[in-house]
Short mmCIF file of C-alpha atoms in Angstrom, two decimals:
data_model
loop_
_atom_site.label_atom_id
_atom_site.label_comp_id
_atom_site.label_asym_id
_atom_site.label_seq_id
_atom_site.Cartn_x
_atom_site.Cartn_y
_atom_site.Cartn_z
CA UNK A 28 -22.76 -8.76 1.32
CA UNK A 29 -20.91 -9.79 4.25
CA UNK A 30 -21.50 -12.71 6.73
CA UNK A 31 -22.74 -11.42 9.88
CA UNK A 32 -19.98 -12.84 12.70
CA UNK A 33 -20.26 -12.07 16.10
CA UNK A 34 -18.35 -8.99 17.29
CA UNK A 35 -15.06 -9.27 18.76
CA UNK A 36 -14.49 -6.94 21.57
CA UNK A 37 -10.72 -5.60 22.22
CA UNK A 38 -10.64 -7.80 25.31
CA UNK A 39 -11.35 -10.64 23.34
CA UNK A 40 -9.04 -9.88 20.43
CA UNK A 41 -6.09 -9.29 23.33
CA UNK A 42 -6.43 -12.57 24.60
CA UNK A 43 -6.71 -14.43 21.57
CA UNK A 44 -3.21 -12.74 20.68
CA UNK A 45 -1.90 -13.54 24.13
CA UNK A 46 -2.45 -16.77 24.04
CA UNK A 47 -1.69 -18.08 21.42
CA UNK A 48 1.63 -16.54 20.91
CA UNK A 49 2.06 -18.24 24.57
CA UNK A 50 1.41 -21.90 23.53
CA UNK A 51 2.99 -21.67 20.18
CA UNK A 52 -0.05 -22.22 17.87
CA UNK A 53 1.34 -20.92 14.96
CA UNK A 54 1.65 -23.07 12.04
CA UNK A 55 3.81 -22.46 8.54
CA UNK A 56 2.62 -20.82 5.75
CA UNK A 57 -1.03 -19.83 5.58
CA UNK A 58 -2.44 -22.03 7.63
CA UNK A 59 -4.33 -20.40 10.94
CA UNK A 60 -5.30 -21.52 14.29
CA UNK A 61 -9.16 -20.98 14.37
CA UNK A 62 -11.42 -19.15 17.07
CA UNK A 63 -15.02 -19.21 17.89
CA UNK A 64 -14.76 -15.31 17.39
CA UNK A 65 -13.98 -14.87 13.81
CA UNK A 66 -10.62 -13.99 14.02
CA UNK A 67 -7.66 -16.71 13.34
CA UNK A 68 -4.08 -15.41 15.30
CA UNK A 69 -1.34 -16.06 12.03
CA UNK A 70 2.21 -16.19 11.18
CA UNK A 71 4.25 -17.11 8.29
CA UNK A 72 7.39 -18.84 7.51
CA UNK A 73 8.83 -19.46 4.05
CA UNK A 74 10.09 -23.13 4.15
CA UNK A 75 13.79 -23.71 3.35
CA UNK A 76 12.68 -25.33 0.28
CA UNK A 77 11.24 -21.99 -0.92
CA UNK A 78 14.19 -19.44 0.16
CA UNK A 79 17.05 -22.10 -2.03
CA UNK A 80 14.39 -22.11 -4.74
CA UNK A 81 14.73 -18.11 -4.93
CA UNK A 82 18.13 -18.12 -4.69
CA UNK A 83 19.10 -20.72 -7.42
CA UNK A 84 16.77 -19.10 -9.16
CA UNK A 85 18.58 -15.65 -9.22
CA UNK A 86 21.68 -17.12 -9.87
CA UNK A 87 20.07 -18.82 -13.08
CA UNK A 88 19.06 -15.48 -14.38
CA UNK A 89 19.15 -15.33 -18.02
CA UNK A 90 20.34 -11.68 -18.99
CA UNK A 91 19.30 -9.32 -21.87
CA UNK A 92 21.30 -7.31 -23.58
CA UNK A 93 22.59 -3.97 -22.25
CA UNK A 94 19.48 -1.43 -23.25
CA UNK A 95 21.21 0.67 -26.50
CA UNK A 96 20.40 4.05 -24.82
CA UNK A 97 22.34 6.09 -22.33
CA UNK A 98 19.56 7.06 -19.69
CA UNK A 99 16.37 4.73 -18.37
CA UNK A 100 14.13 5.95 -21.40
CA UNK A 101 14.04 2.07 -22.16
CA UNK A 102 13.04 0.95 -18.75
CA UNK A 103 15.05 -0.25 -15.78
CA UNK A 104 18.63 -0.76 -16.68
CA UNK A 105 20.38 -3.40 -16.73
CA UNK A 106 23.22 -2.03 -14.22
CA UNK A 107 20.37 -1.47 -11.84
CA UNK A 108 18.83 -5.04 -11.95
CA UNK A 109 21.70 -7.03 -11.27
CA UNK A 110 23.04 -4.86 -8.70
CA UNK A 111 19.27 -5.68 -7.03
CA UNK A 112 20.63 -9.47 -8.48
CA UNK A 113 23.92 -9.21 -6.58
CA UNK A 114 22.28 -8.06 -3.07
CA UNK A 115 19.80 -10.59 -3.28
CA UNK A 116 22.35 -12.90 -2.20
CA UNK A 117 22.68 -11.18 1.25
CA UNK A 118 19.30 -10.24 1.87
CA UNK A 119 18.17 -11.60 4.84
CA UNK A 120 14.77 -12.67 4.58
CA UNK A 121 14.35 -14.30 8.13
CA UNK A 122 14.93 -11.14 9.72
CA UNK A 123 12.16 -9.74 7.48
CA UNK A 124 9.86 -12.54 8.86
CA UNK A 125 10.93 -11.99 12.26
CA UNK A 126 9.54 -8.24 12.02
CA UNK A 127 6.17 -9.24 10.70
CA UNK A 128 5.78 -12.10 12.69
CA UNK A 129 6.40 -9.92 16.01
CA UNK A 130 3.41 -7.98 15.42
CA UNK A 131 -0.44 -9.47 16.17
CA UNK A 132 -1.54 -10.73 12.81
CA UNK A 133 -5.10 -11.83 11.88
CA UNK A 134 -7.10 -13.87 9.64
CA UNK A 135 -10.69 -13.30 9.44
CA UNK A 136 -13.07 -13.91 6.57
CA UNK A 137 -15.51 -11.35 4.81
CA UNK A 138 -17.68 -12.07 2.14
CA UNK A 139 -15.99 -15.23 1.61
CA UNK A 140 -12.60 -14.22 1.11
CA UNK A 141 -9.98 -14.59 4.06
CA UNK A 142 -8.27 -11.32 4.59
CA UNK A 143 -5.24 -10.58 6.36
CA UNK A 144 -4.61 -8.01 8.67
CA UNK A 145 -2.04 -6.67 11.29
CA UNK A 146 -3.52 -5.41 14.60
CA UNK A 147 -1.63 -3.10 17.04
CA UNK A 148 -3.42 -1.53 19.75
CA UNK A 149 -1.64 1.44 21.36
CA UNK A 150 -1.26 1.50 25.35
CA UNK A 151 -3.52 4.76 25.79
CA UNK A 152 -6.89 4.06 26.02
CA UNK A 153 -7.79 7.03 24.04
CA UNK A 154 -6.24 6.48 20.97
CA UNK A 155 -8.02 6.91 17.65
CA UNK A 156 -8.20 3.95 15.42
CA UNK A 157 -7.54 3.98 12.25
CA UNK A 158 -7.54 1.74 9.10
CA UNK A 159 -4.17 2.19 6.40
CA UNK A 160 -4.67 0.94 3.45
CA UNK A 161 -1.26 0.28 0.88
CA UNK A 162 -1.20 -0.14 -3.01
CA UNK A 163 0.62 -1.68 -6.07
CA UNK A 164 3.52 -2.60 -6.07
CA UNK A 165 3.11 -2.30 -2.35
CA UNK A 166 2.51 -4.80 1.00
CA UNK A 167 1.78 -4.37 4.55
CA UNK A 168 5.79 -3.88 4.83
CA UNK A 169 5.26 -0.16 3.06
CA UNK A 170 3.75 0.14 6.55
CA UNK A 171 6.04 -1.19 8.91
CA UNK A 172 8.12 2.13 10.06
CA UNK A 173 5.22 3.78 11.11
CA UNK A 174 3.07 1.50 13.92
CA UNK A 175 5.49 2.27 16.54
CA UNK A 176 5.38 6.24 16.15
CA UNK A 177 1.62 5.42 15.55
CA UNK A 178 0.62 3.84 18.38
CA UNK A 179 3.98 4.77 21.24
CA UNK A 180 3.73 8.11 20.36
CA UNK A 181 5.28 9.25 23.67
CA UNK A 182 7.99 7.35 22.27
CA UNK A 183 8.64 9.02 19.25
CA UNK A 184 8.56 12.56 20.07
CA UNK A 185 4.38 13.21 20.51
CA UNK A 186 2.05 13.08 23.16
CA UNK A 187 -0.71 10.92 24.51
CA UNK A 188 -3.27 12.74 22.66
CA UNK A 189 -1.26 11.67 19.47
CA UNK A 190 -2.13 8.06 19.79
CA UNK A 191 -3.51 5.37 17.25
CA UNK A 192 -4.60 1.98 17.25
CA UNK A 193 -3.41 0.56 13.86
CA UNK A 194 -5.06 -1.90 11.31
CA UNK A 195 -3.37 -2.79 8.73
CA UNK A 196 -5.17 -5.01 6.28
CA UNK A 197 -3.52 -6.91 3.01
CA UNK A 198 -5.54 -6.06 -0.29
CA UNK A 199 -7.39 -9.30 -1.69
CA UNK A 200 -4.43 -10.98 -3.65
CA UNK A 201 -1.76 -9.53 -2.16
CA UNK A 202 0.45 -10.50 0.29
CA UNK A 203 -1.39 -13.21 3.00
CA UNK A 204 -4.85 -12.53 2.32
CA UNK A 205 -6.47 -15.17 0.06
CA UNK A 206 -6.75 -14.64 -3.73
CA UNK A 207 -10.15 -14.09 -5.05
CA UNK A 208 -11.65 -16.48 -7.25
CA UNK A 209 -14.51 -13.91 -7.59
CA UNK A 210 -13.19 -11.42 -10.95
CA UNK A 211 -15.28 -8.90 -9.01
CA UNK A 212 -13.39 -7.86 -6.26
CA UNK A 213 -13.45 -4.45 -7.13
CA UNK A 214 -12.26 -1.29 -4.53
CA UNK A 215 -16.11 -0.46 -3.60
CA UNK A 216 -16.34 -3.87 -2.53
CA UNK A 217 -12.70 -3.97 -0.41
CA UNK A 218 -13.72 -0.61 0.38
CA UNK A 219 -17.14 -2.07 2.29
CA UNK A 220 -15.10 -5.24 3.30
CA UNK A 221 -12.74 -2.86 5.68
CA UNK A 222 -15.85 -1.42 7.06
CA UNK A 223 -16.84 -5.09 7.92
CA UNK A 224 -13.32 -5.36 9.32
CA UNK A 225 -13.54 -2.55 12.05
CA UNK A 226 -17.00 -3.15 13.02
CA UNK A 227 -15.50 -6.60 13.88
CA UNK A 228 -12.62 -5.34 15.92
CA UNK A 229 -15.25 -3.32 17.91
CA UNK A 230 -14.37 -0.28 16.40
CA UNK A 231 -17.95 2.33 17.11
CA UNK A 232 -15.87 5.55 15.36
CA UNK A 233 -12.56 5.29 12.98
CA UNK A 234 -10.69 7.32 10.49
CA UNK A 235 -8.89 5.78 7.25
CA UNK A 236 -5.81 6.57 5.39
CA UNK A 237 -4.28 5.31 1.74
CA UNK A 238 -1.99 5.93 -1.17
CA UNK A 239 -2.30 4.76 -4.62
CA UNK A 240 -4.94 1.69 -4.46
CA UNK A 241 -5.26 2.18 -0.70
CA UNK A 242 -6.48 6.12 -1.81
CA UNK A 243 -9.26 4.52 -3.75
CA UNK A 244 -10.41 2.04 -1.71
CA UNK A 245 -10.21 5.08 1.42
CA UNK A 246 -11.82 7.18 -0.77
CA UNK A 247 -14.40 5.13 -1.81
CA UNK A 248 -14.95 4.20 2.70
CA UNK A 249 -15.83 7.93 2.60
CA UNK A 250 -18.16 8.04 -0.20
CA UNK A 251 -20.16 4.93 0.85
CA UNK A 252 -19.61 6.53 5.00
CA UNK A 253 -20.00 3.33 6.72
CA UNK A 254 -21.13 3.99 10.42
CA UNK A 255 -18.33 5.52 12.51
CA UNK A 256 -15.98 6.82 9.53
CA UNK A 257 -15.27 10.14 10.86
CA UNK A 258 -12.59 11.07 8.07
CA UNK A 259 -9.98 9.85 5.36
CA UNK A 260 -6.50 10.65 4.95
CA UNK A 261 -4.53 10.25 1.45
CA UNK A 262 -1.66 10.84 0.53
CA UNK A 263 -2.19 10.25 -3.27
CA UNK A 264 -5.59 12.10 -3.82
CA UNK A 265 -7.84 12.03 -6.40
CA UNK A 266 -8.26 16.09 -7.10
CA UNK A 267 -7.84 15.94 -11.30
CA UNK A 268 -11.09 18.66 -12.45
CA UNK A 269 -12.84 17.49 -15.35
CA UNK A 270 -11.37 20.39 -18.07
CA UNK A 271 -7.55 18.92 -16.73
CA UNK A 272 -8.44 15.58 -17.66
CA UNK A 273 -9.84 16.84 -20.74
CA UNK A 274 -6.79 19.14 -21.57
CA UNK A 275 -4.64 15.93 -20.71
CA UNK A 276 -6.70 14.82 -23.45
CA UNK A 277 -5.75 16.88 -25.75
CA UNK A 278 -1.99 17.45 -24.92
CA UNK A 279 -2.62 21.40 -24.82
CA UNK A 280 -2.32 22.59 -20.69
CA UNK A 281 -4.94 25.89 -19.56
CA UNK A 282 -3.39 28.90 -20.07
CA UNK A 283 -4.85 30.06 -16.67
CA UNK A 284 -2.87 27.24 -14.63
CA UNK A 285 -1.44 28.37 -11.21
CA UNK A 286 2.48 27.17 -11.25
CA UNK A 287 1.42 24.51 -8.76
CA UNK A 288 -1.32 23.36 -10.79
CA UNK A 289 0.81 23.56 -13.49
CA UNK A 290 3.61 21.37 -12.34
CA UNK A 291 1.14 19.07 -11.05
CA UNK A 292 -0.20 18.77 -14.80
CA UNK A 293 3.14 18.27 -16.44
CA UNK A 294 3.70 15.84 -13.75
CA UNK A 295 0.12 13.73 -14.90
CA UNK A 296 0.98 14.42 -18.85
CA UNK A 297 4.59 12.44 -18.30
CA UNK A 298 3.08 9.36 -16.33
CA UNK A 299 0.36 9.64 -18.92
CA UNK A 300 2.74 9.47 -21.98
CA UNK A 301 5.60 7.22 -20.08
CA UNK A 302 4.80 5.42 -16.79
CA UNK A 303 1.74 3.83 -17.59
CA UNK A 304 2.88 0.52 -19.56
CA UNK A 305 2.58 -1.85 -16.25
CA UNK A 306 -0.86 -0.72 -16.03
CA UNK A 307 -2.32 -1.30 -19.29
CA UNK A 308 -1.45 -4.35 -19.51
CA UNK A 309 -2.21 -5.50 -15.95
CA UNK A 310 -6.23 -3.47 -16.73
CA UNK A 311 -6.22 -5.80 -19.89
CA UNK A 312 -3.95 -8.98 -19.68
CA UNK A 313 -2.69 -9.75 -16.29
CA UNK A 314 -2.73 -13.44 -16.45
CA UNK A 315 -0.14 -13.37 -18.98
CA UNK A 316 2.30 -12.07 -16.85
CA UNK A 317 3.34 -16.07 -16.47
CA UNK A 318 7.50 -14.41 -16.57
CA UNK A 319 7.17 -12.37 -13.45
CA UNK A 320 5.82 -15.75 -11.85
CA UNK A 321 8.72 -17.77 -12.91
CA UNK A 322 11.64 -15.18 -12.59
CA UNK A 323 12.33 -13.59 -9.53
CA UNK A 324 14.44 -10.86 -11.82
CA UNK A 325 11.26 -10.38 -13.94
CA UNK A 326 9.22 -9.31 -11.01
CA UNK A 327 11.67 -7.10 -9.32
CA UNK A 328 11.67 -5.26 -12.80
CA UNK A 329 8.02 -5.01 -13.19
CA UNK A 330 7.71 -4.10 -9.56
CA UNK A 331 10.71 -1.17 -9.95
CA UNK A 332 8.87 0.62 -13.08
CA UNK A 333 6.11 2.05 -11.36
CA UNK A 334 6.43 5.49 -11.62
CA UNK A 335 9.90 7.40 -13.21
CA UNK A 336 10.96 9.29 -9.59
CA UNK A 337 10.40 5.98 -7.19
CA UNK A 338 12.47 4.20 -10.06
CA UNK A 339 15.50 6.52 -10.22
CA UNK A 340 15.17 6.87 -6.40
CA UNK A 341 15.42 3.07 -5.86
CA UNK A 342 18.06 2.99 -8.55
CA UNK A 343 19.83 5.60 -6.43
CA UNK A 344 19.86 3.24 -2.88
CA UNK A 345 21.83 0.62 -5.31
CA UNK A 346 24.52 2.93 -6.15
CA UNK A 347 24.59 3.95 -2.11
CA UNK A 348 22.38 6.94 -2.04
CA UNK A 349 20.11 5.99 1.05
CA UNK A 350 17.40 9.14 0.39
CA UNK A 351 14.22 7.27 1.35
CA UNK A 352 14.12 3.77 0.63
CA UNK A 353 17.15 1.32 0.84
CA UNK A 354 17.79 -1.77 -1.58
CA UNK A 355 17.36 -4.39 1.99
CA UNK A 356 13.58 -2.31 2.24
CA UNK A 357 13.16 -2.58 -1.72
CA UNK A 358 13.86 -6.42 -1.45
CA UNK A 359 11.81 -6.75 1.78
CA UNK A 360 8.95 -6.37 -0.62
CA UNK A 361 9.63 -7.94 -3.84
CA UNK A 362 10.58 -10.90 -1.73
CA UNK A 363 6.91 -10.91 0.07
CA UNK A 364 5.22 -11.05 -3.19
CA UNK A 365 7.52 -14.02 -4.61
CA UNK A 366 7.50 -16.00 -1.32
CA UNK A 367 3.38 -15.78 -1.56
CA UNK A 368 3.14 -15.73 -5.43
CA UNK A 369 0.70 -13.01 -5.33
CA UNK A 370 2.46 -11.23 -8.94
CA UNK A 371 -0.60 -12.38 -10.97
CA UNK A 372 -3.28 -12.22 -8.23
CA UNK A 373 -2.36 -8.67 -7.39
CA UNK A 374 -1.94 -7.63 -10.75
CA UNK A 375 -6.07 -8.59 -10.67
CA UNK A 376 -7.32 -5.83 -9.07
CA UNK A 377 -6.26 -3.52 -12.26
CA UNK A 378 -8.34 -5.77 -14.46
CA UNK A 379 -11.48 -5.67 -12.09
CA UNK A 380 -11.30 -2.11 -11.76
CA UNK A 381 -11.06 -1.64 -15.53
CA UNK A 382 -14.01 -3.91 -16.30
CA UNK A 383 -16.36 -3.10 -13.45
CA UNK A 384 -15.02 0.38 -13.39
CA UNK A 385 -16.03 2.65 -10.23
CA UNK A 386 -14.63 5.87 -12.22
CA UNK A 387 -10.91 7.63 -13.12
CA UNK A 388 -8.22 7.00 -10.22
CA UNK A 389 -7.62 10.55 -10.15
CA UNK A 390 -11.62 11.88 -10.52
CA UNK A 391 -12.76 13.67 -8.18
CA UNK A 392 -15.79 11.65 -6.29
CA UNK A 393 -17.92 13.72 -4.37
CA UNK A 394 -16.93 12.68 -0.68
CA UNK A 395 -19.21 14.79 1.72
CA UNK A 396 -16.70 13.54 4.92
CA UNK A 397 -13.87 15.85 6.15
CA UNK A 398 -10.25 14.77 4.25
CA UNK A 399 -7.07 15.57 5.28
CA UNK A 400 -3.96 15.82 2.30
CA UNK A 401 -0.97 15.27 2.68
CA UNK A 402 1.35 16.64 -0.78
CA UNK A 403 4.55 15.22 -1.65
CA UNK A 404 6.14 16.46 -4.37
CA UNK A 405 7.65 13.23 -6.30
CA UNK A 406 4.33 11.57 -5.79
CA UNK A 407 2.66 10.74 -9.66
CA UNK A 408 1.41 14.57 -9.35
CA UNK A 409 1.58 16.14 -6.15
CA UNK A 410 -2.31 17.78 -5.38
CA UNK A 411 -2.51 21.67 -5.68
CA UNK A 412 -4.25 22.65 -2.72
CA UNK A 413 -6.79 24.40 -5.09
CA UNK A 414 -7.67 21.33 -6.91
CA UNK A 415 -8.02 20.16 -3.15
CA UNK A 416 -10.59 22.24 -2.40
CA UNK A 417 -12.78 21.87 -5.03
CA UNK A 418 -12.96 17.90 -4.58
CA UNK A 419 -13.38 17.93 -1.09
CA UNK A 420 -15.58 20.25 0.61
CA UNK A 421 -14.32 19.56 3.72
CA UNK A 422 -11.13 19.66 3.97
CA UNK A 423 -9.23 19.75 6.80
CA UNK A 424 -5.84 19.61 6.81
CA UNK A 425 -3.38 20.21 4.07
CA UNK A 426 -0.01 19.90 3.34
CA UNK A 427 2.68 20.11 0.69
CA UNK A 428 5.94 18.37 2.09
CA UNK A 429 9.51 19.20 1.29
CA UNK A 430 10.74 15.56 0.05
CA UNK A 431 9.19 12.00 -0.41
CA UNK A 432 7.30 10.43 -3.30
CA UNK A 433 4.56 7.20 -4.29
CA UNK A 434 5.84 4.78 -0.99
CA UNK A 435 5.38 7.88 1.42
CA UNK A 436 4.87 6.08 4.80
CA UNK A 437 7.71 3.69 3.67
CA UNK A 438 10.06 6.60 2.32
CA UNK A 439 9.79 9.07 5.05
CA UNK A 440 8.17 7.38 7.91
CA UNK A 441 8.42 10.94 10.41
CA UNK A 442 7.05 13.18 7.79
CA UNK A 443 4.38 10.55 7.42
CA UNK A 444 4.21 9.77 11.26
CA UNK A 445 3.83 13.99 12.08
CA UNK A 446 1.20 14.06 9.01
CA UNK A 447 -1.25 11.74 10.77
CA UNK A 448 -0.92 13.60 13.62
CA UNK A 449 -1.82 17.07 12.15
CA UNK A 450 -4.36 15.71 10.01
CA UNK A 451 -6.75 14.06 12.40
CA UNK A 452 -6.10 16.19 14.99
CA UNK A 453 -9.98 17.84 14.25
CA UNK A 454 -11.57 14.38 14.86
CA UNK A 455 -10.07 13.61 17.90
CA UNK A 456 -12.70 15.14 20.37
CA UNK A 457 -15.00 12.80 18.31
CA UNK A 458 -14.30 9.53 19.73
#
């Protein structure tokens, strides 16, 4: 499937990054320098006109009337989105750019598509390579808080034995990766591309991690069992038994559920009834969403309304209650989508998956390699250990966390870092 290119040694990769940075060859926007290796150093700089246009559009928003209920049952509340719009006036995108551009970033063509990725190597030679995949409505910004703790563990309460070399790609059509013109860029195809990427980076053995779409891609990597993949970690596990899926469709929970299983059932039932509006539209008619490409506030509201617990946490942040994400965190990510014009190109992944399906989102996939699960309480559903043990015969780690939700690495980076250290400890002797 993938075009074969010469391997890039670790030394070559580091030399490319260092020399490019030293001579200032990084151009603006999506252009990037070429190298014989097939990896192109990359940086992004939004133009002044782009930022001025964003501010103008936010200021010119045509507001609807207020919801006629007293809760969030009709969607993102007017008061919340107006607070977000007001905060956008003071949001500093240049600071976000500086953080992103301080990291080694590259483009590389895989299967005819330019893939963007962050690649940060640890100073510790025995570090474990890991590829981490974001989801929707996320981006590489989701994982930026965990890069330093993973690559430099001795500065963040760990030891050299906890070190990782970190690779974080942007999904096709998301962020700085190219937008597929081929409609068949599905999770299985992305999984194969990620294996090519790790091979191209000269990582003979590695692990993978993901949540949301990142979980689908990561679990499908595990199903495909590419050479070198030792095991995976998920923070949004696909463990729902077939009988539970049938019960959800019938609307009658089994009477034999344990307390943890009943809680997971109720979470799934609520999401099926109240949380799938965005997914249904993107599954079926993503190109119709012109409004979220034309209006920053329309885009922001669409992205906030992913799942009710995440939305409520974000809404509280705009009321001054910072318990996970801050208003700046939220706008960092939304602004990235806006500036890269990826609202619809990212939505097409839902369409591709619906029209070229690879199994239900939460259905067990028959993974045979080692799997680690971190079950966060405010995820779409908190996977019970009993379901995880059935779904993953080689379950090497399971933990129910006290706090955290859908954007676990972004919301709770310390907990997430600890989970990855513990999850992959059993596999380190294989590198």
